Each structure stands twice: as structure tokens, then as C-alpha cells.
Short mmCIF file of C-alpha atoms in Angstrom, two decimals:
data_model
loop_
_atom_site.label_atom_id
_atom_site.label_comp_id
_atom_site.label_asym_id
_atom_site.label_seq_id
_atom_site.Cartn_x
_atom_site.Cartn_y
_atom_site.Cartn_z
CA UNK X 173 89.60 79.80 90.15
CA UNK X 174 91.35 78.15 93.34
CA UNK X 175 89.57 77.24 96.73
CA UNK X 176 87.57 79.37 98.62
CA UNK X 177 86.03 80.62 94.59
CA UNK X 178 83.25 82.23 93.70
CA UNK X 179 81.00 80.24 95.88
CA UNK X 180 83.69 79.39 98.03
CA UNK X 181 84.52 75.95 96.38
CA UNK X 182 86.13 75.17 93.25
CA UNK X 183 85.53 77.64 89.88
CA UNK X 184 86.66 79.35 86.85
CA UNK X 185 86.23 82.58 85.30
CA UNK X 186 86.51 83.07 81.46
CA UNK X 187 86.99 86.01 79.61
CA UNK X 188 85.00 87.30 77.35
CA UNK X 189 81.50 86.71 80.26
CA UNK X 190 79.78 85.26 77.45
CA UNK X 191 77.35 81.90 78.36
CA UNK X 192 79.31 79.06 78.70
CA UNK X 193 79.08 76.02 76.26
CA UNK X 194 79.88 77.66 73.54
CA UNK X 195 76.37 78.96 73.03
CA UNK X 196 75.34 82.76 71.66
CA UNK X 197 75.42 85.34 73.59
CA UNK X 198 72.13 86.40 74.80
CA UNK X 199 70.41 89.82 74.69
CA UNK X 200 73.08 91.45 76.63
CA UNK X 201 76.26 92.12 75.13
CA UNK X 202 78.63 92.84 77.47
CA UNK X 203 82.12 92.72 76.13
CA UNK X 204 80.48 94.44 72.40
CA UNK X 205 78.64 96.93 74.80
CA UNK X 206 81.62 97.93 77.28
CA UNK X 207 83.99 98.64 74.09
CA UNK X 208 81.47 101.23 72.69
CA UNK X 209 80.86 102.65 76.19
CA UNK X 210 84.53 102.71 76.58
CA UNK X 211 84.88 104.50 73.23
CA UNK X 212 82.86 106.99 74.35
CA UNK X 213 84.84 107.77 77.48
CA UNK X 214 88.26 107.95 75.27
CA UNK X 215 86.69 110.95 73.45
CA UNK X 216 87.03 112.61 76.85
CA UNK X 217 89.95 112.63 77.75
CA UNK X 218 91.03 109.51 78.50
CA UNK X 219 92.84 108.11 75.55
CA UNK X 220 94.80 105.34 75.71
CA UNK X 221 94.05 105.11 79.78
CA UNK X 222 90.91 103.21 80.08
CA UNK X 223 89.75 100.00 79.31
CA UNK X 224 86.48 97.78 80.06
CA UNK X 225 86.94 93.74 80.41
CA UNK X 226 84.06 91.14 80.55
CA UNK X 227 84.60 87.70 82.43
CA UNK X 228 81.78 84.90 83.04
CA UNK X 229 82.24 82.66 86.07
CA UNK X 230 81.39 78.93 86.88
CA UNK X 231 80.08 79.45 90.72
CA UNK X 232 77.28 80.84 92.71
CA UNK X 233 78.43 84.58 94.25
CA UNK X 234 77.80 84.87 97.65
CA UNK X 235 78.12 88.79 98.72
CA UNK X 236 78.98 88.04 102.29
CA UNK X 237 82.34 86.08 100.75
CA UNK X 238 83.17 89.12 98.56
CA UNK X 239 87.13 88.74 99.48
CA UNK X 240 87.38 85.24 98.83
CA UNK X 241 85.75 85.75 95.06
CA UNK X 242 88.07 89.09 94.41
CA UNK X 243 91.19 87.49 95.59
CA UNK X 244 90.12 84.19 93.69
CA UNK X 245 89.18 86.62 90.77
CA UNK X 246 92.66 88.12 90.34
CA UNK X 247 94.33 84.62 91.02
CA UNK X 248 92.47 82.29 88.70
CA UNK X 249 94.78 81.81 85.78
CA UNK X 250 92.25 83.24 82.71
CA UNK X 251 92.35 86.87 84.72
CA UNK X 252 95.69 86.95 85.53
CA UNK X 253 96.85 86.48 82.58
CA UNK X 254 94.39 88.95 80.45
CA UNK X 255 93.29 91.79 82.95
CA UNK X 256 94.92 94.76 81.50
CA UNK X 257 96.83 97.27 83.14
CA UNK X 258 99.22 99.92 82.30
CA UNK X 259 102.74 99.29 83.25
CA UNK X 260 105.01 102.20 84.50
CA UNK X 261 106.48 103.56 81.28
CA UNK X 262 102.66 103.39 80.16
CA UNK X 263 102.33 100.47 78.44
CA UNK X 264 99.34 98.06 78.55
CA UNK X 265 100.51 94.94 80.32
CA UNK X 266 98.53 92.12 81.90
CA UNK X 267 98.61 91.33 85.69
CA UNK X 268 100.85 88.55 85.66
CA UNK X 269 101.90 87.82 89.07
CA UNK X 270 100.20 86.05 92.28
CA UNK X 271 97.72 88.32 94.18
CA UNK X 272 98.72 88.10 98.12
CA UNK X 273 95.58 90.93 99.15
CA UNK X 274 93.14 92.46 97.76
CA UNK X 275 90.71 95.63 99.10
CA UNK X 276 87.24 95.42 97.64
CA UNK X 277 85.36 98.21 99.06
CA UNK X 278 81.20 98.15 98.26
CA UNK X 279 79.88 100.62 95.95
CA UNK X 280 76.68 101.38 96.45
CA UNK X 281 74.52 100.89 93.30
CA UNK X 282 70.55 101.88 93.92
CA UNK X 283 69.98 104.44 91.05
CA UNK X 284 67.95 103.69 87.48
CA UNK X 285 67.37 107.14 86.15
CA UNK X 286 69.91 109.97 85.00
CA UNK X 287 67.19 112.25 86.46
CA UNK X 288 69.66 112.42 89.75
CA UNK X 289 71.77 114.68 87.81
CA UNK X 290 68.57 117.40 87.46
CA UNK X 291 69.84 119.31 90.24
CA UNK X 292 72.92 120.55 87.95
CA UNK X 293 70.40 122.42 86.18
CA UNK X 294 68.00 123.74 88.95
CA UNK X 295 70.80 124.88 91.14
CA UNK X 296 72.20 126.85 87.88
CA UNK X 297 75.46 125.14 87.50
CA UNK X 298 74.54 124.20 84.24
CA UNK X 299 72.71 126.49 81.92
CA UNK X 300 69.40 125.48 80.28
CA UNK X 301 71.33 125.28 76.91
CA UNK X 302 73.35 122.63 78.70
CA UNK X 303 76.83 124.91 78.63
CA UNK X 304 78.42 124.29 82.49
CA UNK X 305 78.77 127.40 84.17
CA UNK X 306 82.78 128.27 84.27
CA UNK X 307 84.55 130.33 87.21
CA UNK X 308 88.26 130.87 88.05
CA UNK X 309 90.78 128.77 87.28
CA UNK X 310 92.45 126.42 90.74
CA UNK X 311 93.38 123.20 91.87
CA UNK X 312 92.76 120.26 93.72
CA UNK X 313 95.63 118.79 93.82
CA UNK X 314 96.82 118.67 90.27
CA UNK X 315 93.27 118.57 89.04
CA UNK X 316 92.49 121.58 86.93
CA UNK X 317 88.75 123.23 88.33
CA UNK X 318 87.73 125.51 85.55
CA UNK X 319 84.28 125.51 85.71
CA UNK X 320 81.34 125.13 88.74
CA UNK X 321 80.58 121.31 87.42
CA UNK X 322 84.02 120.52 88.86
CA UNK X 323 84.03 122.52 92.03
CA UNK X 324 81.05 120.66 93.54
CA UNK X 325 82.10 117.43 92.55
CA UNK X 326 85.75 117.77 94.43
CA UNK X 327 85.58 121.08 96.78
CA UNK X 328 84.10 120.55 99.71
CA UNK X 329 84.04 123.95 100.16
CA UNK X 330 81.72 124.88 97.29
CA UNK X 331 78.82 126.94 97.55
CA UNK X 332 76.75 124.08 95.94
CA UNK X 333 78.79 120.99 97.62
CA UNK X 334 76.00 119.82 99.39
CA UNK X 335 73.57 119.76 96.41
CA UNK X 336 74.90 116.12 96.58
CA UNK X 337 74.49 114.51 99.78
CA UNK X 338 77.59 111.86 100.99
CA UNK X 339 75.26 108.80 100.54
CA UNK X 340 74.60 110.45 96.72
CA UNK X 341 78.82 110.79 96.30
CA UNK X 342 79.28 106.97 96.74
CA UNK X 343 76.54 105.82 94.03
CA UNK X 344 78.04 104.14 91.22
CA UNK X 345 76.16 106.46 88.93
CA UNK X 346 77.69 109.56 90.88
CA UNK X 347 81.66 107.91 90.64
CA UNK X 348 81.42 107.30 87.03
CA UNK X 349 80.07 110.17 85.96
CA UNK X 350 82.66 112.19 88.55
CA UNK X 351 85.76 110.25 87.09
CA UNK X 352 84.42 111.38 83.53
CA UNK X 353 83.85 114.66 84.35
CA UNK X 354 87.42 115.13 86.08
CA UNK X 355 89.11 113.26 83.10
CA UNK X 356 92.61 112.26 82.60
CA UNK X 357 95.91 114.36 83.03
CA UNK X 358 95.88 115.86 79.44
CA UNK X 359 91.83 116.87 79.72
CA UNK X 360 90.25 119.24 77.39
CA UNK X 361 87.20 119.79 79.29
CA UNK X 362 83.99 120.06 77.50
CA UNK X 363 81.76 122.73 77.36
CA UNK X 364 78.75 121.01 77.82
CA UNK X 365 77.31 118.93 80.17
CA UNK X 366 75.38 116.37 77.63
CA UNK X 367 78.43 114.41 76.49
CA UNK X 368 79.36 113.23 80.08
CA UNK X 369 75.67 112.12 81.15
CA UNK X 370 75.50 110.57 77.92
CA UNK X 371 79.01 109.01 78.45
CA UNK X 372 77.64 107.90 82.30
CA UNK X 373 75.13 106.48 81.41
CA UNK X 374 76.19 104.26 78.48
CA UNK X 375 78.73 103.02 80.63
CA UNK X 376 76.67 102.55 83.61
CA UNK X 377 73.88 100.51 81.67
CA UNK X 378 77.04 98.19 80.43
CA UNK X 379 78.41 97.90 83.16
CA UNK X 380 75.35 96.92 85.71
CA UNK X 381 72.58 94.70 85.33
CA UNK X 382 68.57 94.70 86.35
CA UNK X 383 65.52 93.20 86.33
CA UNK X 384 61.99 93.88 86.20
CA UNK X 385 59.48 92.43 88.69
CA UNK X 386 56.64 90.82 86.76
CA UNK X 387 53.95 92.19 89.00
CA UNK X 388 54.82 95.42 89.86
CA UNK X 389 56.53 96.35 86.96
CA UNK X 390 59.57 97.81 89.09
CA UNK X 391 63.27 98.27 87.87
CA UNK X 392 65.82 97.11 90.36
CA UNK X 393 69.48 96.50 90.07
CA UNK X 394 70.99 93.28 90.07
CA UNK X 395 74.86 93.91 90.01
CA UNK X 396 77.11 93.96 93.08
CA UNK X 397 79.83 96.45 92.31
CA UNK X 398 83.28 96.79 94.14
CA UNK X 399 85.96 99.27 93.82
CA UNK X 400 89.36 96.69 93.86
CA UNK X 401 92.94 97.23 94.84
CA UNK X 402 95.12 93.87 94.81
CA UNK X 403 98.63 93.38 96.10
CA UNK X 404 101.36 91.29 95.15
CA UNK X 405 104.64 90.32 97.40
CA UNK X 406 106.10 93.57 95.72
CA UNK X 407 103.52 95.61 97.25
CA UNK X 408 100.05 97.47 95.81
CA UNK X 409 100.09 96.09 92.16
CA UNK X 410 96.59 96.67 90.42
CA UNK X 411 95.07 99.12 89.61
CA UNK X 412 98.40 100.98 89.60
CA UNK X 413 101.52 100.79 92.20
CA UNK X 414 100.83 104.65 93.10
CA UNK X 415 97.39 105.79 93.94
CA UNK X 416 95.09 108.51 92.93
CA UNK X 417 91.53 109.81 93.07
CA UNK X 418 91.14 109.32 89.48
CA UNK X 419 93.36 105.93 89.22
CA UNK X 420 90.48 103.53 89.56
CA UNK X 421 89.07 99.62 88.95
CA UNK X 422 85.29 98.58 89.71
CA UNK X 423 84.19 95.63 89.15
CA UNK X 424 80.24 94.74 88.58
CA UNK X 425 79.05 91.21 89.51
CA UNK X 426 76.00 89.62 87.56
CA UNK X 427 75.34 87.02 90.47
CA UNK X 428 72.01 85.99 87.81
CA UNK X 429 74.31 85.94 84.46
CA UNK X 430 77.40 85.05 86.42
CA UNK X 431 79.67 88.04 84.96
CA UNK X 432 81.84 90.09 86.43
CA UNK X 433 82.65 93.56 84.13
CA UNK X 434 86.15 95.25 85.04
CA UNK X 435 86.49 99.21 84.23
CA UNK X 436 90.02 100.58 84.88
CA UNK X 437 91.81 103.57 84.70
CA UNK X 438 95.21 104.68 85.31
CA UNK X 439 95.63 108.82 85.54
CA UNK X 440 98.35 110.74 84.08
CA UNK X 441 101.09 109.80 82.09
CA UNK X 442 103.99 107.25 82.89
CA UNK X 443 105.34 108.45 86.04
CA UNK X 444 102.60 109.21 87.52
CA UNK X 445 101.31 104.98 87.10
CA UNK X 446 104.76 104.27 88.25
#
């Protein structure tokens, strides 16, 4: 990584976010972890469209210097020349050219428990037998809503929008189990709600880190997570050169392990990632 890095000196980032050294990977498993995860996600709906990256870095992360590391991320020469992407006739490619901007907006990431997702049941969107509730085919957009699962995640005019309050929406927990829910262009929705908070959560626990305070036995999260968009001299490059709500990169940053996890996905088929 080039000035102004992760600690805004001098650094490096490695794929793979394994400890450096050469050394065995600890308890946590990222890359393994993020594969199976991902796995999980391709069974709904997003095959061939999502993928999950682990990187390790050399340098202390400092939050309040969050451009400098993403625009040093994207730059230094081991994630330029491995972060996937799709290209626009849908292949996977690798980013590959010199990142002039970059737009890291802050996710917030507070919750520990897939217990914030009760209210799907005791509002009756979801039936105690876990089947979602379905109601008349529309759109948002070119998003297919065929059931009431979708309509309060995307219409803000739902009867039940509100059972999720704005804060709520921009969790991490809530955006990754929305963008699983909502699927990819080809989506064969499923019937019941267990497979996408089992989905959410695998990914989630991958993807973020915590810790436990000795004395009061607490669970608090670790991870700094940013939703990315870089640029090149071409124009918007990464995560795609044409946006959309479900065309997406977060990255998580370990500031304790020094790791930085990259989920992306690219909606639709080639010409809509053109």
C-alpha cells in the first residue's frame, strides 16, 4: 500500500487476511469461512454474481482516515490485481487499473443477535411455520415483490414499513439480509423465511468480528464496515460502471486482526453490469 496507508504511512495488504509470517491461521477462518457463507448465498439466487475476498494488512487502521485506507486499499498492488469483479459481458475480471476516488460510506454495525428479525413473525408477515406471507404481484423498479417480506423491506408505502425503523435499515445485519432476500435478476424466491436468516447470519458472523469483555461478559463488535464505490480516470469502475440497489461491495475491517473482508455483488445479467 502507497502513502497515506492504512495508518497513514507506508503498508501492504495481502490476500488471503491470514497472519503474516507464514504462520497458521488462527481460530478464525476467514477466507475458508466467507466461501461457505458465500455458497450459501449462491443457492439463492445469486449464482455466479457474488463473491467474498479476505485481505490482511501491515498497518494500524485509524477510522477517522477511512478514505486514505480505501483508496490505498484499491491501489496497493496485491488488491488491484486480485479483487474480483464482473466485467460487462459478465465475466469475472480483476480491478486492474489505478483508483483516482473512492466513496466509502459507514455502515453501521451494532447488532449480535438474529432476534432483530422477531418482528417478521409478531407482525404476521411470516407465518409461525416460517412460510412468508405472499400478496400481489408489482414492482420496484425491476424488482419482482411477490410476497409481504419484500414489500416492507423496499416500499415505503407498506402497511408494515415502519416495523423497521431508518436507524434499523442501515445495520449491516438489516443490508445483508435485505440484498439476500431481494436476490439477483433471475430470483426464485423462497418460500420460507429460514434459509435467508440462516444465509444472514452465516455471512454476517464471517464477515464481522467481536470480542468479549472479560468482566462483564458482554459481546461487542469489533469490525468497521464500509459500503465502497472507487473510480478510475474512465469514470465509476468498482463495484460495477452502472449502479443499482442490489449492485453492492462492503468491506469489514478487523482493526485487532488487521483484515479487511470484501463481499460484492453485481445484479442482473451483462448489460445491466455494463
Amino acid at each position: 500500500m502507497g502513502p497515506g496507508g492504512a495508518g497513514g504511512g507506508g503498508g501492504t495488504f495481502v490476500s488471503g487476511a491470514g497472519p503474516r509470517g507464514g504462520s497458521e491461521p488462527g481460530p478464525h477462518r476467514p477466507r475458508r469461512a466467507v466461501t461457505e457463507a458465500t455458497a450459501e448465498a449462491v443457492a439463492l439466487s445469486m449464482h455466479g454474481r457474488i463473491t467474498a475476498q479476505a485481505f490482511s494488512f501491515d498497518q494500524q487502521f485509524k477510522p477517522y482516515q477511512k478514505d486514505e485506507f480505501v483508496l490505498a486499499f484499491f491501489n496497493d498492488p496485491n488488491v488491484n490485481s486480485s479483487l474480483k469483479l464482473l466485467s460487462p459481458s459478465g465475466q469475472w475480471t480483476t480491478l486492474g487499473s489505478k483508483v483516482t476516488k473512492i466513496e466509502a460510506i459507514v455502515v453501521p454495525c451494532t447488532q449480535i443477535s438474529m432476534s432483530f428479525f422477531d418482528r417478521l413473525y409478531t407482525e404476521g408477515l411470516v407465518r409461525e411455520t416460517g412460510h412468508i406471507v405472499k400478496c400481489y404481484d408489482e414492482y420496484y423498479d425491476d424488482i419482482l415483490i411477490s410476497d409481504e417480506l419484500r414489500k416492507v423491506l423496499l416500499l415505503e408505502d407498506s402497511e408494515h414499513y415502519d416495523l423497521f425503523s431508518q436507524s434499523d435499515r442501515k445495520e449491516f445485519l438489516f443490508c445483508l439480509f435485505k440484498h439476500l432476500c431481494i436476490g439477483g435478476a433471475l430470483c426464485q424466491f423462497e418460500d420460507m423465511l429460514g434459509p435467508y436468516l440462516e444465509t444472514t447470519k452465516a455471512l454476517y458472523k464471517d464477515l464481522v468480528s467481536v470480542q468479549k469483555n472479560p468482566e462483564t461478559k458482554e459481546i461487542s463488535i469489533t469490525s468497521t464496515v464500509f459500503r465502497v464505490s472507487a473510480y478510475d480516470e474512465d469514470g465509476l469502475r468498482y463495484p460495477s460502471g452502472r449502479s443499482h440497489e442490489q449492485t453492492f461491495s462492503y468491506l469489514a475491517v478487523d482493526p485487532c486482526r488487521r483484515h479487511v473482508h470484501a463481499l460484492y455483488h453485481c445484479y442482473g445479467g451483462s448489460a445491466l453490469c455494463s
